[in-house]
XYZ file of N, CA and C in Angstrom:
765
model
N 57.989 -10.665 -25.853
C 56.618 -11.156 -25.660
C 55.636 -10.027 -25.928
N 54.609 -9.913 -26.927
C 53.633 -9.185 -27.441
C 53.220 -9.284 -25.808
N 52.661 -7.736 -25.152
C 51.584 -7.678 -24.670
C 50.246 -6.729 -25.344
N 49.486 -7.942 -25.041
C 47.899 -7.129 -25.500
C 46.678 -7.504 -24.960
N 46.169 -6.395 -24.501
C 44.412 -5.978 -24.096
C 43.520 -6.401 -25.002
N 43.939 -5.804 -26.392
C 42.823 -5.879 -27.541
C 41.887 -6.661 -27.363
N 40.954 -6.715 -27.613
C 40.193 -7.792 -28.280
C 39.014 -7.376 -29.303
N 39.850 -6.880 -30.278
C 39.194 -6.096 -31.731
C 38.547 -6.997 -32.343
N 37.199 -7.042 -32.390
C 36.813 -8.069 -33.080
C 35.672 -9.428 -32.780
N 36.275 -9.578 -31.235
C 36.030 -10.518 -30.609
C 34.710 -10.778 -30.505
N 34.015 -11.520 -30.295
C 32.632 -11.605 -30.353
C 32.022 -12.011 -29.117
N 31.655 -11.152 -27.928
C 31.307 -11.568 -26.981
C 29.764 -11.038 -26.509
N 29.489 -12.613 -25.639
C 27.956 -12.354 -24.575
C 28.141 -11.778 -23.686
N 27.345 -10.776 -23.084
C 27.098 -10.813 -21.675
C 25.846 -10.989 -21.427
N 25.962 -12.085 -19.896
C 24.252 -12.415 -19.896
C 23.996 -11.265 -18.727
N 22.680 -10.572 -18.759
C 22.078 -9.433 -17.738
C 22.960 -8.460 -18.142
N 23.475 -7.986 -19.382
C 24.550 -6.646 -19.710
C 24.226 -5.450 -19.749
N 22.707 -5.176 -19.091
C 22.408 -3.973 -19.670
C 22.047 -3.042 -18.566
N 22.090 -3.249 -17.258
C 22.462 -2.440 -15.947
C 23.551 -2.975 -15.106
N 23.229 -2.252 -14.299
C 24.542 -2.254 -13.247
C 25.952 -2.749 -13.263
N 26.393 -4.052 -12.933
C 27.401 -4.236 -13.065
C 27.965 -5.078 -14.420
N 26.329 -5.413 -15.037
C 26.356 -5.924 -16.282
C 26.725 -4.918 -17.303
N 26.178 -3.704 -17.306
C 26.520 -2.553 -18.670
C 27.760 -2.415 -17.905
N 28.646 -2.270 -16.552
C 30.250 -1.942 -16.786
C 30.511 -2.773 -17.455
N 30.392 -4.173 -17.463
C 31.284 -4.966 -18.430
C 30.946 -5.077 -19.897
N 29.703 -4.632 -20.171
C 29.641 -4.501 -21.935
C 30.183 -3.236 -22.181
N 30.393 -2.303 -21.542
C 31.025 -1.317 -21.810
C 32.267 -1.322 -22.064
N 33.281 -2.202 -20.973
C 34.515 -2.255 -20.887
C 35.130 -3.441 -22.194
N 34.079 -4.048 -22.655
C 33.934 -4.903 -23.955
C 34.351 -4.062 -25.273
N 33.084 -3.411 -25.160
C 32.870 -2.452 -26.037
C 34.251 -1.423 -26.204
N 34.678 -1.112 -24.954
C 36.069 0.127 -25.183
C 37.119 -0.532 -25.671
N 37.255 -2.181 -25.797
C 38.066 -3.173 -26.025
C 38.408 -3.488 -27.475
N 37.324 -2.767 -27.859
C 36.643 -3.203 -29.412
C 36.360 -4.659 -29.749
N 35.627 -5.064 -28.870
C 34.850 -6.608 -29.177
C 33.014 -5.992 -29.715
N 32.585 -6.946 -30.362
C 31.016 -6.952 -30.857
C 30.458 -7.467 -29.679
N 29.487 -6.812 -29.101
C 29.053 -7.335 -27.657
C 27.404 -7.482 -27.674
N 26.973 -8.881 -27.474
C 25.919 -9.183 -27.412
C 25.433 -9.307 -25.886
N 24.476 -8.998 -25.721
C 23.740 -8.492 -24.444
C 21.946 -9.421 -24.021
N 21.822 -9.838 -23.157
C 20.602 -10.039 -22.967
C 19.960 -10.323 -21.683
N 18.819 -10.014 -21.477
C 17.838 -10.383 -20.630
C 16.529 -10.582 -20.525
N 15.533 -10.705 -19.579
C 14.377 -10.832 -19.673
C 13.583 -9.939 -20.701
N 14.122 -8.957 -20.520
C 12.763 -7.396 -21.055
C 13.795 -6.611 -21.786
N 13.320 -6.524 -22.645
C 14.225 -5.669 -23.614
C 14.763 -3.842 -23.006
N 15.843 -4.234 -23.307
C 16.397 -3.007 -22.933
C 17.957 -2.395 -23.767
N 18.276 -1.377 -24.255
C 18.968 -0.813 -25.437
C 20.178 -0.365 -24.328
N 21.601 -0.776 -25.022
C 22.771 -0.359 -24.933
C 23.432 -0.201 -25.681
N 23.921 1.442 -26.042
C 24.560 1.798 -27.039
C 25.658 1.238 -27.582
N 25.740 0.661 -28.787
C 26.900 -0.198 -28.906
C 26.881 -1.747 -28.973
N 26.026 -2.003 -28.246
C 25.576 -3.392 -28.435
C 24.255 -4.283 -28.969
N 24.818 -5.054 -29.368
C 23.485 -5.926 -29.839
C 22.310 -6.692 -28.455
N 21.023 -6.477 -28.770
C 20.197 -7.110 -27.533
C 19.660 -8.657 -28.044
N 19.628 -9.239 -27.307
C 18.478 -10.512 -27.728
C 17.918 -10.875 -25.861
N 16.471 -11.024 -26.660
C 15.928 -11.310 -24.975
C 15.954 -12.425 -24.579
N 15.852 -12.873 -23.535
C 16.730 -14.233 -23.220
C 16.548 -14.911 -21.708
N 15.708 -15.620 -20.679
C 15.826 -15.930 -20.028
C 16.664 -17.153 -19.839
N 17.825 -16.711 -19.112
C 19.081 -17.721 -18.896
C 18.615 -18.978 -18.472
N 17.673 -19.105 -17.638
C 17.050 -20.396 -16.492
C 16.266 -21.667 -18.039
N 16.206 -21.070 -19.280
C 15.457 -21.614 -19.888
C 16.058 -22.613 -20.931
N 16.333 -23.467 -20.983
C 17.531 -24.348 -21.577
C 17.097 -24.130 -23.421
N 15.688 -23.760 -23.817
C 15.347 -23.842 -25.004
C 15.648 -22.012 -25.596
N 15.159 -21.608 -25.103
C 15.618 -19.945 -24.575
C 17.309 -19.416 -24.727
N 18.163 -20.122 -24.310
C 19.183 -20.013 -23.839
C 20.141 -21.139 -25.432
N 19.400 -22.006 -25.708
C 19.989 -22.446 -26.932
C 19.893 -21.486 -28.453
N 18.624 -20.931 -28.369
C 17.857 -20.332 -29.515
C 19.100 -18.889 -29.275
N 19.628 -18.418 -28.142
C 20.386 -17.459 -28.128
C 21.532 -17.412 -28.490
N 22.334 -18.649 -28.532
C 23.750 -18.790 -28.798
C 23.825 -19.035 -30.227
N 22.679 -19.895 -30.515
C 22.397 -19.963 -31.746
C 22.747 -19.104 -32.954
N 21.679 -18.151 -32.555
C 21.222 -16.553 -32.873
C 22.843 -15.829 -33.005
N 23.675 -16.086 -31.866
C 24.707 -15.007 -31.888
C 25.515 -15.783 -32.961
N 25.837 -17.472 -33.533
C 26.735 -17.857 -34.493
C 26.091 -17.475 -35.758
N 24.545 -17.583 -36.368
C 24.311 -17.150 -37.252
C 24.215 -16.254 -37.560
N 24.802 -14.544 -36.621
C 24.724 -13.523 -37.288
C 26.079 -13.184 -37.297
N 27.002 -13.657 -36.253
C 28.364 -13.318 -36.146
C 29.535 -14.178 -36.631
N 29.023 -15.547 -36.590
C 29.385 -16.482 -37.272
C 30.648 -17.225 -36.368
N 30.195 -16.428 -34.844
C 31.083 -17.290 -33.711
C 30.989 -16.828 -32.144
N 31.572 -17.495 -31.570
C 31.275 -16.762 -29.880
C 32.567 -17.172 -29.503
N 33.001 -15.839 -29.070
C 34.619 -16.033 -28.296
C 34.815 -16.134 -27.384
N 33.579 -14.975 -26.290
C 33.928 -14.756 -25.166
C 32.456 -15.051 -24.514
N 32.027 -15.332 -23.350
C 31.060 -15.561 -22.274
C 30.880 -15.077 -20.827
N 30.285 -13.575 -20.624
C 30.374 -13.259 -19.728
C 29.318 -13.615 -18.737
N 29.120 -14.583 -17.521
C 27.871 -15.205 -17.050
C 27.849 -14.008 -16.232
N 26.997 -12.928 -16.431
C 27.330 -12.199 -15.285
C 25.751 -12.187 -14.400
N 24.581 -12.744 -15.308
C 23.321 -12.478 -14.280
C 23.109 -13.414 -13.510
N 22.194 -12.712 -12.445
C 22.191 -13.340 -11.204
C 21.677 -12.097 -10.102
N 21.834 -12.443 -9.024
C 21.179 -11.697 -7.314
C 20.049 -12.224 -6.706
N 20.089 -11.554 -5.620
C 18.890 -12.141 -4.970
C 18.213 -11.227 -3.969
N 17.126 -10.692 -3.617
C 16.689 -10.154 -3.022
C 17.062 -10.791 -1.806
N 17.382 -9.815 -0.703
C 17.907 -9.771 0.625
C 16.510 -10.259 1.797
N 16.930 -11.670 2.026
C 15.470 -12.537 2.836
C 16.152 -13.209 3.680
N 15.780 -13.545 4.935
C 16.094 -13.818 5.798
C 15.817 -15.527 5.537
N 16.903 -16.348 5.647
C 16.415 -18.003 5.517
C 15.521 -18.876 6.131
N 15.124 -18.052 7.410
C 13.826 -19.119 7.892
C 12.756 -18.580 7.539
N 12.885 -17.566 6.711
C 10.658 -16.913 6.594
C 10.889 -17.302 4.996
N 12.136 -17.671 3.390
C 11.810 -17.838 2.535
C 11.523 -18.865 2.307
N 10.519 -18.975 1.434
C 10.265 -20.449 0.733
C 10.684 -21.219 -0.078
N 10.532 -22.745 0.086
C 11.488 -23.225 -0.799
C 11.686 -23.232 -2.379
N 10.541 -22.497 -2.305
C 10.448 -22.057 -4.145
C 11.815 -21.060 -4.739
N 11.459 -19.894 -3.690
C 12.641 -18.757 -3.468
C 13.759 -19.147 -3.701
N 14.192 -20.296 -2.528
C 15.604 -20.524 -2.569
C 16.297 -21.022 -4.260
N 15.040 -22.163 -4.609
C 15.110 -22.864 -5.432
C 15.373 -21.922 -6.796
N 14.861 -20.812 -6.696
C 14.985 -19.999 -8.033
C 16.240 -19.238 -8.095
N 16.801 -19.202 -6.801
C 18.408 -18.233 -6.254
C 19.111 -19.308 -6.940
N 18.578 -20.284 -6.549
C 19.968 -21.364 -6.924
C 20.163 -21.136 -8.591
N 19.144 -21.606 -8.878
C 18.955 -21.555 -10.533
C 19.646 -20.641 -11.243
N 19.016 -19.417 -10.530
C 20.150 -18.125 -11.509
C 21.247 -17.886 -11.523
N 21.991 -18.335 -10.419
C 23.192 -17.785 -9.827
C 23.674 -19.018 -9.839
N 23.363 -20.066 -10.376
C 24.030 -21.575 -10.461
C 23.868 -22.133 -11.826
N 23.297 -22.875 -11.650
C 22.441 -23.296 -13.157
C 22.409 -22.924 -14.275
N 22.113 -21.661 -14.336
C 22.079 -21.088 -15.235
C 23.475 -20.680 -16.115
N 24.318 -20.119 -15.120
C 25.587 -20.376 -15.630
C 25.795 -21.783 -16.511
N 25.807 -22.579 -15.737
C 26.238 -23.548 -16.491
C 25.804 -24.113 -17.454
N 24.258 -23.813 -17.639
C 23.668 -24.052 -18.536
C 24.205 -22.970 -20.019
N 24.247 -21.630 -20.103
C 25.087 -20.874 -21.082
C 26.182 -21.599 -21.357
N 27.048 -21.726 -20.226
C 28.288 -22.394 -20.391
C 28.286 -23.277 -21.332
N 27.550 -24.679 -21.619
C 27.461 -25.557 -22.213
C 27.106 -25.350 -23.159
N 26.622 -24.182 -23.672
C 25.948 -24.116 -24.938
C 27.141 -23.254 -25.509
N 27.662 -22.364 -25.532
C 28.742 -21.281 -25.309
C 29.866 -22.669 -25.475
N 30.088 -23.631 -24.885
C 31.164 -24.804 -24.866
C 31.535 -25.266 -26.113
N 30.257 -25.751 -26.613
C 29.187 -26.243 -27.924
C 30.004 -25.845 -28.720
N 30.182 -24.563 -29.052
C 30.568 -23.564 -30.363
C 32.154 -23.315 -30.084
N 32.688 -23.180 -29.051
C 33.822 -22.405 -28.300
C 35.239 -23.702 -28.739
N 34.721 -24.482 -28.614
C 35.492 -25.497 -28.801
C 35.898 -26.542 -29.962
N 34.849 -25.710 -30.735
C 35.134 -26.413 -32.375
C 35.396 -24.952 -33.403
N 35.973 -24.098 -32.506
C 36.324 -22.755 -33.015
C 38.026 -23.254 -33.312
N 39.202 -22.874 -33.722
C 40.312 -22.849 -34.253
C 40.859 -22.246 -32.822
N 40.250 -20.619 -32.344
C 40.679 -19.931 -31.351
C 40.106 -19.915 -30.245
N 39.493 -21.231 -29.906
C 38.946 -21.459 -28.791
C 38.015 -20.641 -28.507
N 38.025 -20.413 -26.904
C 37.338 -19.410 -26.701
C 37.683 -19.077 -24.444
N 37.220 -18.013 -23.993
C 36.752 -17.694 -22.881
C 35.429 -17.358 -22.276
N 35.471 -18.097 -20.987
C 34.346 -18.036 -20.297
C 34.591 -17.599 -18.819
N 33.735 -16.064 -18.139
C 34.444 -15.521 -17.393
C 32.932 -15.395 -16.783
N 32.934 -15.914 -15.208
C 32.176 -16.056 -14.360
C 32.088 -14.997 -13.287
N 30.934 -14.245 -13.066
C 30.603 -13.405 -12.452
C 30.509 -13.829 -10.786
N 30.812 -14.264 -9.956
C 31.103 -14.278 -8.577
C 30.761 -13.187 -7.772
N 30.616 -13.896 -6.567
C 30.625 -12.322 -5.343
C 31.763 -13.034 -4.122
N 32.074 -11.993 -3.007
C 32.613 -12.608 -2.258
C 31.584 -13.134 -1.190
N 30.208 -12.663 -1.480
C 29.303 -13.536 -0.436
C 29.517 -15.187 -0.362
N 30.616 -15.896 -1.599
C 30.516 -17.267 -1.507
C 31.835 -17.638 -0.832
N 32.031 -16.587 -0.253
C 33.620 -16.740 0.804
C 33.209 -16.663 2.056
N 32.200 -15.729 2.185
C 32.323 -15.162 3.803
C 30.504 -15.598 4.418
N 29.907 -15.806 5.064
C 29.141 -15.989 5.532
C 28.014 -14.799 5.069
N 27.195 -15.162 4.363
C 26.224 -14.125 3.504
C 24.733 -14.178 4.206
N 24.763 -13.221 5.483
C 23.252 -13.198 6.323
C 22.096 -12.517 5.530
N 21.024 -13.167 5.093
C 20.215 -12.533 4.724
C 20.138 -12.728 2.833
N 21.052 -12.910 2.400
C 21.334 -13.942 0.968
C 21.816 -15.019 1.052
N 21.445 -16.081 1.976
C 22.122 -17.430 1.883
C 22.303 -18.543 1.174
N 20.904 -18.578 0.177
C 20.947 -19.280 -0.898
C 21.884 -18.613 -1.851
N 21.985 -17.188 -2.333
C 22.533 -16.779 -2.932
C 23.976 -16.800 -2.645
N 24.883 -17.111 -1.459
C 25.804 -17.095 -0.865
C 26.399 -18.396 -1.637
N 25.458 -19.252 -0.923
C 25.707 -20.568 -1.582
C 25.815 -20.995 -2.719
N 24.868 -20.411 -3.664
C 25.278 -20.410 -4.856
C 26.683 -19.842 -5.652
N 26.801 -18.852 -5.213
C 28.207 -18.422 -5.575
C 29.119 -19.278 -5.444
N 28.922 -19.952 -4.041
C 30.379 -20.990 -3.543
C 30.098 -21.837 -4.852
N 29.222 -22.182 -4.938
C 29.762 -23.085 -6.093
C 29.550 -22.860 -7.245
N 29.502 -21.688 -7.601
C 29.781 -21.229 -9.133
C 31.539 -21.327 -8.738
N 31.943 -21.078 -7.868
C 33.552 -20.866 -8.271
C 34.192 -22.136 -8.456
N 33.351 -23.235 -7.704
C 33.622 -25.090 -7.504
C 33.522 -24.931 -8.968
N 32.564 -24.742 -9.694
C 32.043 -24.596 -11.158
C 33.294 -24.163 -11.876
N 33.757 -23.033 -12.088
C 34.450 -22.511 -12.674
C 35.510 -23.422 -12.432
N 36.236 -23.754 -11.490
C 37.082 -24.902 -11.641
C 37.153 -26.087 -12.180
N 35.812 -27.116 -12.249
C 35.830 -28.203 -12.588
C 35.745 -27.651 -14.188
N 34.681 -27.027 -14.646
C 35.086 -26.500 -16.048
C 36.655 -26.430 -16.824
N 36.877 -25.657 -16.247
C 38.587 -25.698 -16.277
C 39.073 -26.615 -17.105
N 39.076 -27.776 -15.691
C 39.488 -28.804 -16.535
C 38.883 -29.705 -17.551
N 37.657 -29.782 -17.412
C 37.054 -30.620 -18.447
C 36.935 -30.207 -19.707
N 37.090 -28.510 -19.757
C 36.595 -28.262 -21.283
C 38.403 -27.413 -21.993
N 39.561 -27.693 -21.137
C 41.042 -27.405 -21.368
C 41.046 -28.090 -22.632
N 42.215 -28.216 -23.178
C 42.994 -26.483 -23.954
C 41.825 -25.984 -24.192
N 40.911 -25.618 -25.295
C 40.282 -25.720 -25.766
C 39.728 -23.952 -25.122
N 39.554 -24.550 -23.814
C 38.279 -23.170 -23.781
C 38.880 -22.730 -22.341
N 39.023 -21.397 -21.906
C 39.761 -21.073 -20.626
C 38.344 -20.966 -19.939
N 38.482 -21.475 -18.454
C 37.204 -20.658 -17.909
C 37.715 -20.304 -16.050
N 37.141 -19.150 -16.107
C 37.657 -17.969 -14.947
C 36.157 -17.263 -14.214
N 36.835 -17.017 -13.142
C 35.973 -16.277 -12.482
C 36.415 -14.619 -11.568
N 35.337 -13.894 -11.359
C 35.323 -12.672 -10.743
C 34.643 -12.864 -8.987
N 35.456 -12.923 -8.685
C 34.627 -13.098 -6.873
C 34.615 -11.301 -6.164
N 33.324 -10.343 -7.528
C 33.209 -9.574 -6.806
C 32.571 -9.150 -5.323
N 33.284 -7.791 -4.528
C 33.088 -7.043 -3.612
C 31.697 -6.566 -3.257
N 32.174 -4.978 -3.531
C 30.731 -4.205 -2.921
C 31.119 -3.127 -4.223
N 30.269 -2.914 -4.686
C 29.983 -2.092 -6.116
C 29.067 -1.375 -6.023
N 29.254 0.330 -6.356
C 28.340 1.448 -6.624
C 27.865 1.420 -7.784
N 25.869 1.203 -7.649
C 25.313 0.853 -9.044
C 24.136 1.779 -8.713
N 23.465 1.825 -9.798
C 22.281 2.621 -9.508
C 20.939 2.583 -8.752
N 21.494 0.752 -7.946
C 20.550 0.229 -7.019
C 21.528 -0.018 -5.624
N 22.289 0.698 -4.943
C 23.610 0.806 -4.051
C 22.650 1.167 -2.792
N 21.822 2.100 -3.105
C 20.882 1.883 -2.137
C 19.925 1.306 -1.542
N 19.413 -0.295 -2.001
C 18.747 -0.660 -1.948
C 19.494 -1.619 -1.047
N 21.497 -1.629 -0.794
C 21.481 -2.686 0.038
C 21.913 -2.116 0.894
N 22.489 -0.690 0.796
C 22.917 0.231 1.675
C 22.960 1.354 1.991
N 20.986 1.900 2.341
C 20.606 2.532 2.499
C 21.161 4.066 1.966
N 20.896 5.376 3.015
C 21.070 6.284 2.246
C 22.199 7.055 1.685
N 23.123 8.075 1.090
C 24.221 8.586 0.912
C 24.834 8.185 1.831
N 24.270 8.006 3.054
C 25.219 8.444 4.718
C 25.839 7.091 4.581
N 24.821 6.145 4.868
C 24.667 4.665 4.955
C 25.953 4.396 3.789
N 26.150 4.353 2.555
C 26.877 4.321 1.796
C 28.237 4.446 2.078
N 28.396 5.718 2.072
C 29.587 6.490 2.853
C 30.607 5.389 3.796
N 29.086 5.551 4.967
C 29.776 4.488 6.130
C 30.594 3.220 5.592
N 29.890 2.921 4.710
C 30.093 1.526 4.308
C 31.326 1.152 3.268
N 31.891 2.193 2.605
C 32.502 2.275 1.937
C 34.202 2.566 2.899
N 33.753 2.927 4.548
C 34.863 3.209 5.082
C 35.398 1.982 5.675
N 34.509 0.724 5.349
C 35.103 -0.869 5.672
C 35.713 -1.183 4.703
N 36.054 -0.332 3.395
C 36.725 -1.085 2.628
C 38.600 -0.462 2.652
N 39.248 -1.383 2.720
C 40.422 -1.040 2.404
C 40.931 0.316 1.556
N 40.149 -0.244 0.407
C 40.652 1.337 -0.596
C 39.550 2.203 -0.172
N 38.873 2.427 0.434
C 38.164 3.187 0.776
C 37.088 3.999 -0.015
N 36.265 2.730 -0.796
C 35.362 3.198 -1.691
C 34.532 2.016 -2.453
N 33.758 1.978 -2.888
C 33.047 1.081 -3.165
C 33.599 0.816 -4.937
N 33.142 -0.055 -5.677
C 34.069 -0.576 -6.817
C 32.888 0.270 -7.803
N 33.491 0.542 -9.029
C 32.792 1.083 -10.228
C 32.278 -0.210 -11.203
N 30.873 0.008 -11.677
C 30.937 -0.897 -12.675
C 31.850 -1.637 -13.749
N 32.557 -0.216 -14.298
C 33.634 -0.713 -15.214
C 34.896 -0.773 -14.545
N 34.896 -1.037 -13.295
C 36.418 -1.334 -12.862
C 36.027 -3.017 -12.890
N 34.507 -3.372 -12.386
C 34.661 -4.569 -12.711
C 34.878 -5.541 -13.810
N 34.055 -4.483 -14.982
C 34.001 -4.956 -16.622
C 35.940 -4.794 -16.797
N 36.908 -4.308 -16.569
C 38.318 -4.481 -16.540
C 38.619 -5.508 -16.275
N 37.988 -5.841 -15.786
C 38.995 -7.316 -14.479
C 38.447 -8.353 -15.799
N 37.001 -8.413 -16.111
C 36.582 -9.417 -17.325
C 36.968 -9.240 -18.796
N 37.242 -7.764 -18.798
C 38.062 -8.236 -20.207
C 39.569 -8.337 -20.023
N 40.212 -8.478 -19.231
C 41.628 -9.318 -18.636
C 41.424 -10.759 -18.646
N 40.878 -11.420 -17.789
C 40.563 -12.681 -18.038
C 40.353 -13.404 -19.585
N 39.406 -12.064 -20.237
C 38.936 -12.922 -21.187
C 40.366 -12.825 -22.565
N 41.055 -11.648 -22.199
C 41.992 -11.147 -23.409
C 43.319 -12.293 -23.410
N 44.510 -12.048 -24.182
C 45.614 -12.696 -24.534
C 46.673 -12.670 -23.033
N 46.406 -11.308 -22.421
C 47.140 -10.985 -21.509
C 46.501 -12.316 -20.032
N 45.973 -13.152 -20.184
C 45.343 -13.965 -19.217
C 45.421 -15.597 -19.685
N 46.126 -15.602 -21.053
C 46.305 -16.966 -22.166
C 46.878 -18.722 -21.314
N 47.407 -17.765 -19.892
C 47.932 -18.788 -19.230
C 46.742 -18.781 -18.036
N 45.827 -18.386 -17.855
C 45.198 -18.862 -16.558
C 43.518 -19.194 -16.844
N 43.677 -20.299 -15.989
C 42.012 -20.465 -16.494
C 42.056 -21.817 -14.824
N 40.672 -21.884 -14.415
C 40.310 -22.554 -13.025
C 40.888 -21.742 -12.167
N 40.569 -19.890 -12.058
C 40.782 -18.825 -11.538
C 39.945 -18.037 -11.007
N 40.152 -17.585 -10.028
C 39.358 -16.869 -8.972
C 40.344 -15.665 -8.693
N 39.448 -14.306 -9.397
C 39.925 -13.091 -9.256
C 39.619 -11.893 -8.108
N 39.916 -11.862 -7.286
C 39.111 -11.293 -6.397
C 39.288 -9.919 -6.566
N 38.119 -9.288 -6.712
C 38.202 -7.884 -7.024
C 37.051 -7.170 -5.751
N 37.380 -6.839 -4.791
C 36.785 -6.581 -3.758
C 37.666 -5.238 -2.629
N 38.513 -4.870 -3.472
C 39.257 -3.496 -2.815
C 39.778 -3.788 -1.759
N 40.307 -4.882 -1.303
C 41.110 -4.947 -0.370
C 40.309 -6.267 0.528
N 39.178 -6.385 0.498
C 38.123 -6.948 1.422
C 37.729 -6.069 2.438
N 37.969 -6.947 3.458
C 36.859 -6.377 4.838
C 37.734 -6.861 6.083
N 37.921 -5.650 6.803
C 38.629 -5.704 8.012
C 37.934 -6.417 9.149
N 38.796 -7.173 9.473
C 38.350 -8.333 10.413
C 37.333 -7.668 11.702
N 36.647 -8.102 11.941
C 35.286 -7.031 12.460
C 35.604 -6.430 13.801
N 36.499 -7.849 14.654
C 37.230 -7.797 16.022
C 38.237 -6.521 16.191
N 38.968 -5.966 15.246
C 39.860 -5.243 15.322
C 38.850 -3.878 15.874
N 37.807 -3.269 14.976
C 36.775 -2.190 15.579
C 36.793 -2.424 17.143
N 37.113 -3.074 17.678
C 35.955 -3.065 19.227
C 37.348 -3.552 19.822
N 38.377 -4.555 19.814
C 38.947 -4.649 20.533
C 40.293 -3.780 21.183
N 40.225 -3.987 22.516
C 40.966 -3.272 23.545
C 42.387 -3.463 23.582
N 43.044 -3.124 22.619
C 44.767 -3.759 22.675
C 45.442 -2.398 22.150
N 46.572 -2.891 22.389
C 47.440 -1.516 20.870
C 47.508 -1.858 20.151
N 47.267 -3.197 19.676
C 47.563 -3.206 18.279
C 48.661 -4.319 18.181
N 49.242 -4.534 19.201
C 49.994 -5.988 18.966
C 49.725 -7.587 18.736
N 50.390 -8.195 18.742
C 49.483 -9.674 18.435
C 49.612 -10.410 19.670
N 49.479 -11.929 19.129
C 49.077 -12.531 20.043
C 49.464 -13.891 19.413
């Protein structure tokens, strides 16, 4: 049985690719040797890749882009939905506009690429992959991002029903990332110290690298993944130690 990483050639999106956890994965594209198209709101340059600006939420926007990537490349293989977040708001002081726009990005919007990305992917010979950016906030109770929590949960409902509706044809997978060191790490967890601390709840004992996450998506998206698709990858270093264990009074036996 050939094993292979490669994907020389390949012609892939990433949507939001050009910071944080978006440039690990055009990067990890890029080291893959795929042609990696990149976009977002405001133009911004990544070595190696092609930009087109692009608001995902915009169904006319978002067609004119996929478009754009068959008439210069003359196909789309791979689909990385990776934009999305939400500023950290407490659910009874945001408004319902707020919520309404969390949902959109981190929901909607996916699926809206998706379908267009489907469009092309499926009247290709070699199909294609579509690899969904997740958090584990849509597992665990997300205080203070709850729309955004929620949305996740069902980007992964998403990624499943996809699955099946758009099989053989087109694989589609997801990433239910962790806690990731980006160049905005402080903005959810305060200073070096704060960091530190926080990094000592994780199992491996460190917070995740951009391109350890861009790994996990070009696995999914490569040959070495040919058998899995309506998948949930959890890349979160172990998770998070059950909170009770800190404080409670035992040795350590069960119960």
């Amino acid at each position: 049985m050939l094993v292979e990483l490669d994907l020389d050639g390949a012609v892939v999106l990433v949507t939001g690719g050009v910071r944080g956890v978006g440039l690990g994965i055009t990067r990890a594209f890029l080291s893959a040797g795929a042609v990696v198209v990149t976009c977002a709101r405001r133009r911004a340059e990544v070595v190696g890749a092609s930009f087109l600006e692009c608001d995902v939420r915009d169904p006319d926007q978002v067609s004119r882009l996929v478009s754009g990537i068959v008439q210069d490349f003359g196909r789309l293989d791979v689909l990385v939905n990776n934009a999305g977040g939400a500023p950290f708001t407490l659910a009874d002081g945001a408004s319902p506009r707020f919520h309404r726009k969390v949902v959109e990005l981190n929901l909607l919007a996916p699926l809206l690429v998706s379908q267009a990305a489907n469009a092309v992917m499926r009247s290709q010979p070699s199909g294609g992959s579509i690899v969904n950016v997740s958090s584990i906030s849509g597992r665990r109770p997300s205080p203070g991002t709850a729309a955004y929590g929620a949305a996740k949960a069902g980007l992964e409902n998403l990624t499943a029903s996809l699955a099946v509706e758009w099989a053989p044809h087109v694989r589609v997978n997801a990433l239910a990332v962790g806690m990731v060191r980006t160049e905005q790490s402080h903005l959810h967890y305060g200073s070096d110290a704060g960091i530190a601390a926080v990094e000592k709840t994780v199992p491996l004992g460190r917070l995740a690298t951009p391109e350890e996450v861009g790994a996990c998506a070009v696995f999914l998206a490569s040959p070495l993944a040919s058998y899995v698709s309506g998948a949930t990858l959890l890349v979160h270093g172990g998770g998070e130690a059950p909170a009770f264990l800190a404080v409670a009074d035992t040795d350590g036996g069960s119960s």
